[in-house]
Coordinates of C-alpha atoms in Angstrom, one line a residue:
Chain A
X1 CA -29.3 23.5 -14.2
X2 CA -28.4 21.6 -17.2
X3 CA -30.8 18.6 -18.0
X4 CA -29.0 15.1 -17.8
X5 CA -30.6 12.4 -17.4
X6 CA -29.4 10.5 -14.5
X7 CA -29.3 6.9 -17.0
X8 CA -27.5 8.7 -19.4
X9 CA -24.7 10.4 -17.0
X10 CA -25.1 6.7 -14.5
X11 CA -23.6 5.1 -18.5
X12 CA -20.9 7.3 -19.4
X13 CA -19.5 7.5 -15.9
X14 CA -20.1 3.4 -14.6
X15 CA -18.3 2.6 -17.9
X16 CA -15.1 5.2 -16.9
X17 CA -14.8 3.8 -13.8
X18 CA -14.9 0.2 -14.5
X19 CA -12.4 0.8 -17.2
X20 CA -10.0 2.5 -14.8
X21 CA -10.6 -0.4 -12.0
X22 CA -10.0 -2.9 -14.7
X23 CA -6.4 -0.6 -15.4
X24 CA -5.2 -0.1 -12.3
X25 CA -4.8 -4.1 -11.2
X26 CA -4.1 -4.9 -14.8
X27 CA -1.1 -3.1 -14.6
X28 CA 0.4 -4.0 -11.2
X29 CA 3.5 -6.6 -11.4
X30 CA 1.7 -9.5 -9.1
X31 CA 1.3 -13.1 -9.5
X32 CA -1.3 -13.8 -11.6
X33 CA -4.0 -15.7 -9.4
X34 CA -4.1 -12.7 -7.0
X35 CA -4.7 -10.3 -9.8
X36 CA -7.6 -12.9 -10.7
X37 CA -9.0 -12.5 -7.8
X38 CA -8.9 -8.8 -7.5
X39 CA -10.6 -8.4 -10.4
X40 CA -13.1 -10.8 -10.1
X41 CA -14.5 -8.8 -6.8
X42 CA -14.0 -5.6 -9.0
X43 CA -15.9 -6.8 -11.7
X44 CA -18.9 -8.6 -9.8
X45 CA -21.5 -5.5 -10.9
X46 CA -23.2 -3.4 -8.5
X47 CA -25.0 0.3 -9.4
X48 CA -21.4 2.0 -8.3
X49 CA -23.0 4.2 -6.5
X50 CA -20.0 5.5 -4.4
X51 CA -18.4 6.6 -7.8
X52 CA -21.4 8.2 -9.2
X53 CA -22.1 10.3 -5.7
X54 CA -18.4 11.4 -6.6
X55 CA -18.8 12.2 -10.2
X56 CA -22.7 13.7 -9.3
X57 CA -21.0 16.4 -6.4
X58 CA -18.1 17.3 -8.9
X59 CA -20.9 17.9 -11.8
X60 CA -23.0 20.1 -9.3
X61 CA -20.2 22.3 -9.4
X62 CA -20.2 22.3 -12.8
X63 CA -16.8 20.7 -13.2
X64 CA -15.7 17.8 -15.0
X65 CA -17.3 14.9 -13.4
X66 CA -14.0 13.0 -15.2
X67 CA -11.3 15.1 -12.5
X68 CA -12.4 12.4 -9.6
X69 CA -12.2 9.5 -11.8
X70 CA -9.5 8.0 -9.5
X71 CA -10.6 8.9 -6.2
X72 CA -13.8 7.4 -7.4
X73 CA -11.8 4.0 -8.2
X74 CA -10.0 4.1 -5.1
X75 CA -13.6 4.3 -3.0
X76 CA -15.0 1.2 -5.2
X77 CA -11.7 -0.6 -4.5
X78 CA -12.6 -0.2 -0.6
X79 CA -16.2 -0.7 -0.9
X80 CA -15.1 -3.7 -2.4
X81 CA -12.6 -5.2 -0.1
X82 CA -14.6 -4.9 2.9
X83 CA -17.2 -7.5 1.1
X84 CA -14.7 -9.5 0.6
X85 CA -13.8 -9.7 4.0
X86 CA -17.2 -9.5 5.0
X87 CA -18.4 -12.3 3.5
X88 CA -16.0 -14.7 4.7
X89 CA -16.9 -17.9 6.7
X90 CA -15.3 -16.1 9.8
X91 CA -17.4 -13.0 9.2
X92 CA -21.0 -13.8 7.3
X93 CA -19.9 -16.6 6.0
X94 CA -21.7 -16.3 2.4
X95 CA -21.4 -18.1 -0.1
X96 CA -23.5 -16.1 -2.8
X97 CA -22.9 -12.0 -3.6
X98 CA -25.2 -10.5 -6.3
X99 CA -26.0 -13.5 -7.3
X100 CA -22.0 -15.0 -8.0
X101 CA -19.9 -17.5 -5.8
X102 CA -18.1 -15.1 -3.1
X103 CA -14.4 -14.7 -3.6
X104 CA -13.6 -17.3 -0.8
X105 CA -15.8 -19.7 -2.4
X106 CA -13.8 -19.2 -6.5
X107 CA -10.0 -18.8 -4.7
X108 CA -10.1 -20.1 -1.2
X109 CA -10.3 -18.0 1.9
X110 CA -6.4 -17.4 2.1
X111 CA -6.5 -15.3 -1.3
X112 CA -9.5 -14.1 -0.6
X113 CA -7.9 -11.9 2.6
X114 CA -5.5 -11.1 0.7
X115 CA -7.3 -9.8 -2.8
X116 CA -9.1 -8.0 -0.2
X117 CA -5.5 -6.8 1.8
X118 CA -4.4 -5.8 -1.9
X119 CA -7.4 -3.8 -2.9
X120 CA -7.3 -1.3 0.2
X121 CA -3.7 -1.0 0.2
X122 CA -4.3 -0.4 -3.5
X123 CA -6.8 2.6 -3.2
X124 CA -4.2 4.5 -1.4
X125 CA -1.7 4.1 -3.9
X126 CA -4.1 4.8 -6.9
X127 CA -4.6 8.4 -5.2
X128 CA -1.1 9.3 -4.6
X129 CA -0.5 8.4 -8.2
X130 CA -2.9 11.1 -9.5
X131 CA -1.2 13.6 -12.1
X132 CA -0.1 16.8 -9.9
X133 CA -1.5 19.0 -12.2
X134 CA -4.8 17.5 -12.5
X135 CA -5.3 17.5 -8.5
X136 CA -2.8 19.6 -6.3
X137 CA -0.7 17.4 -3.3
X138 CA -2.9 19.3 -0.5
X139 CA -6.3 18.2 -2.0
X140 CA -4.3 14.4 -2.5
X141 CA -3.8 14.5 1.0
X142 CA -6.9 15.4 2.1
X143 CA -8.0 12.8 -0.1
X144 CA -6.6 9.6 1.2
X145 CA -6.7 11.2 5.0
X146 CA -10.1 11.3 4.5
X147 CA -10.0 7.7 2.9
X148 CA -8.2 6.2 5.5
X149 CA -10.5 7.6 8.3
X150 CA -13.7 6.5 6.5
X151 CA -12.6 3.0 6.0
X152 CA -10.5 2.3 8.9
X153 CA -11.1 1.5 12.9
X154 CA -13.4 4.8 13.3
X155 CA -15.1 4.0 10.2
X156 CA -16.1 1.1 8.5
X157 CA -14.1 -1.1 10.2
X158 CA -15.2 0.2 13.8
X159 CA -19.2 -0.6 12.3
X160 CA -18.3 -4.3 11.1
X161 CA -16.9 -4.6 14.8
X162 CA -20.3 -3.2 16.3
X163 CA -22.5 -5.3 13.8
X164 CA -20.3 -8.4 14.9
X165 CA -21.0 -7.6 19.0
X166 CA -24.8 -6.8 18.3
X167 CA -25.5 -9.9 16.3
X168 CA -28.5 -11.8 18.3
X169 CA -28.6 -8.6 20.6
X170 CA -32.0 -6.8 21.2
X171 CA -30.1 -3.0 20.2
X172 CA -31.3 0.0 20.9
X173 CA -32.2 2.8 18.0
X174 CA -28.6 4.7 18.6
X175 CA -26.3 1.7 18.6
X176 CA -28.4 0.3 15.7
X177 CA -27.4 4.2 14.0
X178 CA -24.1 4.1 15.5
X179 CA -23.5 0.8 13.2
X180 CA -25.0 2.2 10.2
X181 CA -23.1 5.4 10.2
X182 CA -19.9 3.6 10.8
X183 CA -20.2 0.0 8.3
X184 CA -21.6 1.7 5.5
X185 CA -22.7 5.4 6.2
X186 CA -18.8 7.0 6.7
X187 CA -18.0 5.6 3.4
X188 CA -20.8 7.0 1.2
X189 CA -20.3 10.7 3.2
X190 CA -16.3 10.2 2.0
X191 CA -17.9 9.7 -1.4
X192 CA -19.7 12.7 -1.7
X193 CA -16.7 14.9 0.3
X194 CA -14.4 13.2 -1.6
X195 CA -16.5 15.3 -4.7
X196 CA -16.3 18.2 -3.1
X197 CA -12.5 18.1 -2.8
X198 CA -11.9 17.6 -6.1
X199 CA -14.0 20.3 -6.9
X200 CA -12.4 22.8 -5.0
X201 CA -15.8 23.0 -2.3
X202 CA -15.3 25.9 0.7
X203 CA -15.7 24.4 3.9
X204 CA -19.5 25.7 4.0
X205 CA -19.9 23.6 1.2
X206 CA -18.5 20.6 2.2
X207 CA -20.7 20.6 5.6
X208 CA -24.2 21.3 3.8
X209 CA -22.7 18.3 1.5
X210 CA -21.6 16.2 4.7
X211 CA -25.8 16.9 6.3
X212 CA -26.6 15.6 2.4
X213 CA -24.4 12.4 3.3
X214 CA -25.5 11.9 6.5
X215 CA -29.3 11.6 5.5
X216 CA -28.9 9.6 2.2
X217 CA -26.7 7.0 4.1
X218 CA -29.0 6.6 6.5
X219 CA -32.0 6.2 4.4
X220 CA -30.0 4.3 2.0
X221 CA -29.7 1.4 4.9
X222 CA -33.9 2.3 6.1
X223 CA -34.5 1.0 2.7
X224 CA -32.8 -1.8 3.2
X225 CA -33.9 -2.7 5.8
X226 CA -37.3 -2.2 4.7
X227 CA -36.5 -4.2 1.1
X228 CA -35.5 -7.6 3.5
X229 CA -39.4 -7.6 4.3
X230 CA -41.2 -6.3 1.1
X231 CA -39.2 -7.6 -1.7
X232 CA -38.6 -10.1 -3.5
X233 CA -35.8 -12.8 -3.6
X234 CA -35.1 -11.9 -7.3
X235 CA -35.0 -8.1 -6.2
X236 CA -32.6 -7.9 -3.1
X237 CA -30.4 -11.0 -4.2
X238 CA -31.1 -13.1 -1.1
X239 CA -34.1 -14.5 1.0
X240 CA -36.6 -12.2 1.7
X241 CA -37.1 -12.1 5.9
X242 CA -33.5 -13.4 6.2
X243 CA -33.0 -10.2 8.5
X244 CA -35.7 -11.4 11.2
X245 CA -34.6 -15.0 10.8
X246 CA -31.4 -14.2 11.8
X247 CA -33.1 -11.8 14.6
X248 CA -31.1 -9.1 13.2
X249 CA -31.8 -5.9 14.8
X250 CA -33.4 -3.5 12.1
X251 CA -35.0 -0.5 11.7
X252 CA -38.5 -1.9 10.8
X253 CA -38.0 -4.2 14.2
X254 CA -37.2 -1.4 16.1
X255 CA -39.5 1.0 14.8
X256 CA -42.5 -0.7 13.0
X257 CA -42.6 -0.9 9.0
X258 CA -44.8 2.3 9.3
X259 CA -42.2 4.3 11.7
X260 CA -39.4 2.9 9.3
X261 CA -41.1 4.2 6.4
X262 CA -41.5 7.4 7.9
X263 CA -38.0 7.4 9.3
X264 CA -36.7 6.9 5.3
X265 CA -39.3 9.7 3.9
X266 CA -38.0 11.8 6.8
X267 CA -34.1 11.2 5.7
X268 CA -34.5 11.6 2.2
X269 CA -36.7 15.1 3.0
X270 CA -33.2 16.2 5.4
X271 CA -31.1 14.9 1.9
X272 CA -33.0 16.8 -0.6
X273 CA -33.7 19.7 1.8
X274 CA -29.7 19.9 2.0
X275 CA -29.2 20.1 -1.5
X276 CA -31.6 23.0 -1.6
X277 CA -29.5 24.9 0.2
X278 CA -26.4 23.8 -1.1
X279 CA -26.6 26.3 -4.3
X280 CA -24.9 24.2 -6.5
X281 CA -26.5 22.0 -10.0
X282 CA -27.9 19.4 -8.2
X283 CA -29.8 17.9 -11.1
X284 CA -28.3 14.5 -10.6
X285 CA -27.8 14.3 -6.9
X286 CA -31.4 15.2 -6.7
X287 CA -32.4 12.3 -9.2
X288 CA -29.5 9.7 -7.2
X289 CA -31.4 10.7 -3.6
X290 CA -34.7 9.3 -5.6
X291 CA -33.5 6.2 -6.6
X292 CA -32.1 5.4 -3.3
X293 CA -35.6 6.0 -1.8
X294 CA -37.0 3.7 -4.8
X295 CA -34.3 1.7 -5.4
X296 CA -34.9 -2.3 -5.2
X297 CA -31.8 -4.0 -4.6
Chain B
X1 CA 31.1 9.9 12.5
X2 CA 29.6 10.4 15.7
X3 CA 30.3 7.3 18.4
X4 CA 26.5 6.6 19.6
X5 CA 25.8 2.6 20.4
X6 CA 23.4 0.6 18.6
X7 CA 22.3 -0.4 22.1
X8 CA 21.4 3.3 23.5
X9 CA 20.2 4.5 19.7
X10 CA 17.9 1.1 20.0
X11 CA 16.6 1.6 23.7
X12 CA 15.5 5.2 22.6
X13 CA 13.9 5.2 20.0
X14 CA 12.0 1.6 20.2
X15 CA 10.9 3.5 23.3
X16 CA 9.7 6.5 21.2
X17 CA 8.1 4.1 18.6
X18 CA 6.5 2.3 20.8
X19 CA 5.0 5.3 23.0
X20 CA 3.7 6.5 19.1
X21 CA 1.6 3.1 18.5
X22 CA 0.3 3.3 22.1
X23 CA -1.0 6.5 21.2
X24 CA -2.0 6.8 17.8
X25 CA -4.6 3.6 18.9
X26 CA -5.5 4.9 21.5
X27 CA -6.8 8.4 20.4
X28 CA -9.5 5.9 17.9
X29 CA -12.8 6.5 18.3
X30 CA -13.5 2.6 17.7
X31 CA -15.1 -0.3 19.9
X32 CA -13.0 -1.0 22.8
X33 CA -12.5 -4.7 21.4
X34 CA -11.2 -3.5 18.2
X35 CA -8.8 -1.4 19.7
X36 CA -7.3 -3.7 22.1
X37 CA -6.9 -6.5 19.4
X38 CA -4.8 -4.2 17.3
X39 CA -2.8 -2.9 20.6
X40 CA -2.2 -6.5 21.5
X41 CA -0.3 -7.5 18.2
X42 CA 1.1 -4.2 18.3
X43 CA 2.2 -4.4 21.7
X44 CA 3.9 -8.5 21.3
X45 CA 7.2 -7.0 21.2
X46 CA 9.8 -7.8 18.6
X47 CA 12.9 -6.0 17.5
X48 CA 11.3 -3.0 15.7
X49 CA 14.1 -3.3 12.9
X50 CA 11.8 -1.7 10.2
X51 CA 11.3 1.7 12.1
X52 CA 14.8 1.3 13.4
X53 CA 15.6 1.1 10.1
X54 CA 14.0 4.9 9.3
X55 CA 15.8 6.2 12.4
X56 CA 18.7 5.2 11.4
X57 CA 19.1 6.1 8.3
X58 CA 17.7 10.0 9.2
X59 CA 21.1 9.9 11.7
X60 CA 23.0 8.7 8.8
X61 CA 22.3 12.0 7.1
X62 CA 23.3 13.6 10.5
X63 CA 19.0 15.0 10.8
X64 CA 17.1 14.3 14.2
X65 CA 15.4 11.1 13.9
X66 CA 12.7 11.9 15.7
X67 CA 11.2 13.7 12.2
X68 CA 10.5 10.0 11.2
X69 CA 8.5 8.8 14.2
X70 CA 5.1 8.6 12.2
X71 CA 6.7 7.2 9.6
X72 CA 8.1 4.7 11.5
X73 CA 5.3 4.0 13.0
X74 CA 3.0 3.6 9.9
X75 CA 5.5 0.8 8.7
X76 CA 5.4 -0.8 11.8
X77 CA 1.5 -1.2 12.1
X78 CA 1.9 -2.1 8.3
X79 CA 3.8 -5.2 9.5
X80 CA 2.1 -5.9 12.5
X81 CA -0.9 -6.0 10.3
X82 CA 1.1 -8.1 7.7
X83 CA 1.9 -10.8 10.9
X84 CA -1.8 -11.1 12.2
X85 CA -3.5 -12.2 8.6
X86 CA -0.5 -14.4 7.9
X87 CA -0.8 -16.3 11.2
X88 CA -5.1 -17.0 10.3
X89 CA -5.9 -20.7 10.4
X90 CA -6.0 -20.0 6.2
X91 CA -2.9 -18.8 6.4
X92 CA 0.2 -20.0 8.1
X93 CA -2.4 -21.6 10.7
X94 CA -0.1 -20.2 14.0
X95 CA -1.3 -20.5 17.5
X96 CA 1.9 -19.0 18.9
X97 CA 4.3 -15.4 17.5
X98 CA 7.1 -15.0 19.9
X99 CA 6.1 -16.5 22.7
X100 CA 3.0 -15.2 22.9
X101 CA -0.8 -16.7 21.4
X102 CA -1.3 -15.4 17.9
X103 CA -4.1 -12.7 17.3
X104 CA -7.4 -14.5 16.6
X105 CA -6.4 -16.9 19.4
X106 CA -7.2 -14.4 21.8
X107 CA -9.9 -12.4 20.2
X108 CA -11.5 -14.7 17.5
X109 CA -10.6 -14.7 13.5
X110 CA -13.4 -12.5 12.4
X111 CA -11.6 -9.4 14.8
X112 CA -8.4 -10.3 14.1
X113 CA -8.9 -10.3 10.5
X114 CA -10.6 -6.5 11.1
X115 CA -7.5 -5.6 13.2
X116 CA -5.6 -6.5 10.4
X117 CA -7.3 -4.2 8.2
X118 CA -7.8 -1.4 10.7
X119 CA -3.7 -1.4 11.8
X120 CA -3.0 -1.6 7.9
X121 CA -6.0 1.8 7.1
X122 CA -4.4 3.3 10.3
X123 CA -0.6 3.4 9.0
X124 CA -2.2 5.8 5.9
X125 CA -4.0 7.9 8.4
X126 CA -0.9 8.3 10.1
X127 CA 1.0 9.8 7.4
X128 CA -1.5 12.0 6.4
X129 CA -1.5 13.7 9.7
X130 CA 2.0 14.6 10.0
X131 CA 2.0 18.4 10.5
X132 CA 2.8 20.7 7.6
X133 CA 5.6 22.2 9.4
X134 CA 7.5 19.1 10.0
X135 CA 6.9 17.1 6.6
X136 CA 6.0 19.0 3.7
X137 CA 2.6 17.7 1.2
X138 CA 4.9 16.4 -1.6
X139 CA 7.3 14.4 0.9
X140 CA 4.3 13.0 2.6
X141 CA 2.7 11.5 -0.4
X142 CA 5.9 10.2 -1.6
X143 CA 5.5 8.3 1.9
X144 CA 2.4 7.3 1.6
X145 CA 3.1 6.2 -2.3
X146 CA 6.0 4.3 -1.3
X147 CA 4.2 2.5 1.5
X148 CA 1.4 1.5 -0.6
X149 CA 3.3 -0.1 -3.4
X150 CA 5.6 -2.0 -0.8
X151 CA 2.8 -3.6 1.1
X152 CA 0.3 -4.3 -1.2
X153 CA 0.2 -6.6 -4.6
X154 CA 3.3 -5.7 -6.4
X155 CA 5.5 -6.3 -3.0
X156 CA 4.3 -7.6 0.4
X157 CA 0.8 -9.2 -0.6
X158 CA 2.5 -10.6 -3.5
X159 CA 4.9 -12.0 -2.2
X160 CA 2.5 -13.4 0.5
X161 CA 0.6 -15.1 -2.5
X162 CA 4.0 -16.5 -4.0
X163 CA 5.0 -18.2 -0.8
X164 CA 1.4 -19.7 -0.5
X165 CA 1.6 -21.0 -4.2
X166 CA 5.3 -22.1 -3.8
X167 CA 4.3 -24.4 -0.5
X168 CA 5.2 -28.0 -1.1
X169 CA 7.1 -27.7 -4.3
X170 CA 10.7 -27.5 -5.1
X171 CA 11.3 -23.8 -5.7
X172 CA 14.1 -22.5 -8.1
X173 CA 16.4 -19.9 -6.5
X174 CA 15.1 -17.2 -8.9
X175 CA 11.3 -18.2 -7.4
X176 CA 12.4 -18.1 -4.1
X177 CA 14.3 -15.0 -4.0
X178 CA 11.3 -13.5 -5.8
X179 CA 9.2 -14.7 -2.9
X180 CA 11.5 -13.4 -0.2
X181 CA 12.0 -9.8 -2.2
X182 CA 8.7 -9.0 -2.2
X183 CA 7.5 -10.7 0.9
X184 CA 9.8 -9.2 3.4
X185 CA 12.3 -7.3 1.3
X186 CA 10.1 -4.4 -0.1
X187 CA 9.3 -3.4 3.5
X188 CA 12.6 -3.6 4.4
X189 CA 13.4 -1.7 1.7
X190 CA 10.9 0.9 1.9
X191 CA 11.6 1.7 5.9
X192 CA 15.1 3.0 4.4
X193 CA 13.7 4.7 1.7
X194 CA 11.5 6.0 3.9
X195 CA 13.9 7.3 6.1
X196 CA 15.8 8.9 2.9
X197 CA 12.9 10.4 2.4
X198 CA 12.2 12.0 5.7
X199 CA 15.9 13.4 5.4
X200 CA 15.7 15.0 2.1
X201 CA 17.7 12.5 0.4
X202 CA 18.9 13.2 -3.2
X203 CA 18.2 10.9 -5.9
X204 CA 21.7 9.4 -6.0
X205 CA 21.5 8.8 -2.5
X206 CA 18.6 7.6 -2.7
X207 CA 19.7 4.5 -4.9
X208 CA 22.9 4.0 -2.9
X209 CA 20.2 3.5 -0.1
X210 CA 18.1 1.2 -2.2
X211 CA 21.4 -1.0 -3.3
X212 CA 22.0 -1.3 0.9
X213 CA 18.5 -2.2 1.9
X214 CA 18.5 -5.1 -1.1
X215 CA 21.1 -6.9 0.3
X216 CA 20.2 -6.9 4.0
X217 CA 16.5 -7.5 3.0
X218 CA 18.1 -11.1 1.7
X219 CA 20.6 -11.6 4.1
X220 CA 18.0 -11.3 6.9
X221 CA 16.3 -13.5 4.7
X222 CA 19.3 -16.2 4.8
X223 CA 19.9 -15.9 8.2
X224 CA 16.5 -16.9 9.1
X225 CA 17.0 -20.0 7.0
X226 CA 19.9 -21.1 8.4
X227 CA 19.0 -20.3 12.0
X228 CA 16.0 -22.5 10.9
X229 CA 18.9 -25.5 11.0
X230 CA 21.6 -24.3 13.5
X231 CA 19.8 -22.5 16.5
X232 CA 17.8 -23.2 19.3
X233 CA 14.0 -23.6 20.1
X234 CA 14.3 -21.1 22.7
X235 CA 16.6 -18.7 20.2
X236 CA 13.9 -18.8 17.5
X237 CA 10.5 -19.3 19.0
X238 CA 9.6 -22.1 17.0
X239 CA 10.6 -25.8 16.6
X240 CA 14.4 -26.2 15.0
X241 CA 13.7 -27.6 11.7
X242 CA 10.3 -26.4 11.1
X243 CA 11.3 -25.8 7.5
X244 CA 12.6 -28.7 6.8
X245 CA 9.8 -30.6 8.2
X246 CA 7.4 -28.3 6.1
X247 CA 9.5 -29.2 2.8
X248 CA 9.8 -25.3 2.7
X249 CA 12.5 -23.9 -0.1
X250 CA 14.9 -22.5 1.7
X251 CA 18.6 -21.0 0.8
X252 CA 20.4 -24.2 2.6
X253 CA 18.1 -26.4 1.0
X254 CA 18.9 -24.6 -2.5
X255 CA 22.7 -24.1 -2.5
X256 CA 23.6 -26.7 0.7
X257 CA 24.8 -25.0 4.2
X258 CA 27.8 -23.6 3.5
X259 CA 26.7 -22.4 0.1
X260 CA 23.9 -20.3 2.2
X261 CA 26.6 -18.8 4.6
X262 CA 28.3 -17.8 1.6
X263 CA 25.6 -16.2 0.1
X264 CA 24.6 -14.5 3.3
X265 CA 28.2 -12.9 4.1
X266 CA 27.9 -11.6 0.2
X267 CA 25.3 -10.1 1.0
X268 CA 26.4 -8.6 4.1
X269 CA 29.6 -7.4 2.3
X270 CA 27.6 -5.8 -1.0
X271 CA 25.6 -4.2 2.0
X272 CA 28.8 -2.6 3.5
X273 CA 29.9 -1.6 0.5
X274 CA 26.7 0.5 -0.4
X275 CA 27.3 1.8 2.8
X276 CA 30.8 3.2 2.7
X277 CA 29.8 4.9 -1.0
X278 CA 26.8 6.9 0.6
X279 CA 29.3 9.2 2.2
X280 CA 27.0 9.4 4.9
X281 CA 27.7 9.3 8.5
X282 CA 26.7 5.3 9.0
X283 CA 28.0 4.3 12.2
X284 CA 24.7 3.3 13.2
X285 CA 23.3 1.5 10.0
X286 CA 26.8 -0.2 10.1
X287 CA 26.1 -1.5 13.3
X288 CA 22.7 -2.8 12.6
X289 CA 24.1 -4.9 9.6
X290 CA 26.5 -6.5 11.9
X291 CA 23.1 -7.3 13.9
X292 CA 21.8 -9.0 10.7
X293 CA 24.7 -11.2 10.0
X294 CA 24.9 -12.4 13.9
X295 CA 21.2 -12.5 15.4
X296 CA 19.2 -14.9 16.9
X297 CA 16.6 -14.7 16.3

């Protein structure tokens, strides 16, 4: 196991990423406001951790982190279209994101649909540009099939359609996972395949990873969860208790803040137990299943 | 040249198409609401032109059309998709598309908007999962490539944004063909290339191809506008005049009438022409120009 530091590695790699977001709408032939607006999404901050889990598997192989710089660009363009469109007045209807004006509230909600339109349909394109003797057309393909499935109608999109129908609903714990796995969960497990592909991962491989991704997706939304009650405003970026004010179904609701606790420890034991058995460097996917468990926003 | 009609080549394979949407929907592991929002839009009718467009064009090289049915399917979700945002109350604000109520009219903005996104995710998936045998890796992603650059910022989306921008001001002909290139033509476009593709097309073909699909992408384009002025409600499915009322730049409004019927039987001509230097057998393709230059709607 070599010894990065998981602040060191998070640097080098948020940097290479942002650069190559930054890139990819800089150089598309576009009118001008909509490449504003792209980039104003892109550029909004966040810990990127759907690139890192990409560069973090591809390191645990021991191969250049660097290889799945684009697939990791393509996942960040997603991730960041759907909060476009999640946040507008139709959907959520917020105004604030990290702390910045949503893009509906900077460029009106017409652009806004569309910067988020142009970003997906962007992530596609970004992986079948990739050099053909950096990654090989079958592992491209496997790529943006496994893309499109995370992100589409039995993905993401299929979760922000459950979370819509269970608003001011009393759920039960399995449709409350079946959102999770779906809105945010399928994406972070294409993260972390995504990785593997690039590194080449046998199929064994990839389904010790995919038990990894299973568990750190769902603790990563425990935590959230838990943060809405035990945070602070400055911490999680919005009201703390805005979850119960809006009687939104939660894990702590559901299972107690003591069963939701237990619930995250017992995810992020699955995660790490996972790795163990994975047999690869798993220095910084170790350290990255911590700081979900500890993170605070 | 083989002696097929437009009519029985249309009834077939809008058939087949169609039977291919149906399906590919319906095999989604996705909330049932979901689902039927994008079979709805999917399922409003319309003349299929883009994915006859790839059939006709694989006949043209004298290949079974069939071989593009996913491909002609992807492009079709990719404009269904492209018709539900554009009618949103932010967008084009339409309560009616052929007839018919528009997409969030009958299942609510926030859904249609995710229908949108899950038909335009979908079309990707779809071209992924051609099988091997049929389609090989390389062709595929020069599908999927193709698709992605003519539907997102530097064609369809951008040309959505143009058009949004350009509402209520006096266009330039040079603004307004860009607007009508990228917001209709590139799809246009890309279903022959598509087709080309699917065939096996050689690069000089290819371009010959490219030449054809420019000019009926703008003589579809002219016609509109001028069936705008000279057709009926019924014909068109909206108001005569709509444009005119809307102070929209149009090609009679640019270069008068009969200036506009000039440029549209250019086009059709410089269409032909392309055509007749393919060498390929274009009986069908010929046909379907002749469509352009006379339909109704």
């Amino acid at each position: 196991m070599h010894p990065v530091s998981l602040d060191s590695f998070t640097k080098k790699y948020k940097t290479l990423v942002e650069e190559r977001l930054r890139e990819a709408v800089s150089a598309l032939e576009t009118p001008e406001n909509l490449a504003k607006a792209m980039l104003y999404s892109l550029e909004a901050g966040g810990k990127r951790i759907r690139p890192l889990l990409v560069f973090a598997v591809i390191d645990a192989f021991g191969k250049d982190p660097q290889d799945g710089l684009d697939a990791a660009a393509a996942i960040e363009m997603v991730h960041t279209y759907s909060l476009i469109h999640d946040d507008l007045p139709s959907m959520d209807d917020d105004d604030l994101r990290r702390g910045k004006p949503t893009n509906h509230k900077v460029f009106g909600e017409a652009t806004a649909i569309l910067a988020g339109d142009a970003l997906l349909t962007l992530s596609f394109n970004l992986l079948t540009e990739i050099p053909e003797d950096s990654i090989p057309a079958n592992i491209k393909l496997a790529l943006i099939k496994g893309l499109s499935a995370a992100a589409g109608a039995p993905g993401m999109v299929g979760g922000q359609v459950a979370d819509m129908e269970g608003e001011n609903k009393k759920l039960t714990l399995e449709q409350l996972e079946y959102i999770h796995i779906n809105k945010t969960g399928k994406l972070l497990e294409y993260s972390i395949i995504a990785g593997a592909e690039v590194a080449g991962a046998t199929a064994e491989q990839k389904e010790v990873l995919s038990k990894f991704a299973y568990h750190i997706g769902l603790a990563f939304q425990i935590r959230d969860d838990i943060l809405d009650l035990e945070g602070t405003e400055e911490m999680i970026g919005k009201p703390v208790g805005s979850d119960t004010a809006n009687e939104k179904s939660t894990y702590p609701a559901l299972l107690g803040l003591a069963g939701a606790k237990d619930a995250l420890d017992s995810h992020l034991l699955s995660a790490k137990d996972s790795l163990a058995q994975s047999g690869l460097e798993v220095g910084i996917l170790d350290q990255i299943t911590d700081l979900i468990g500890l993170r605070n926003n």
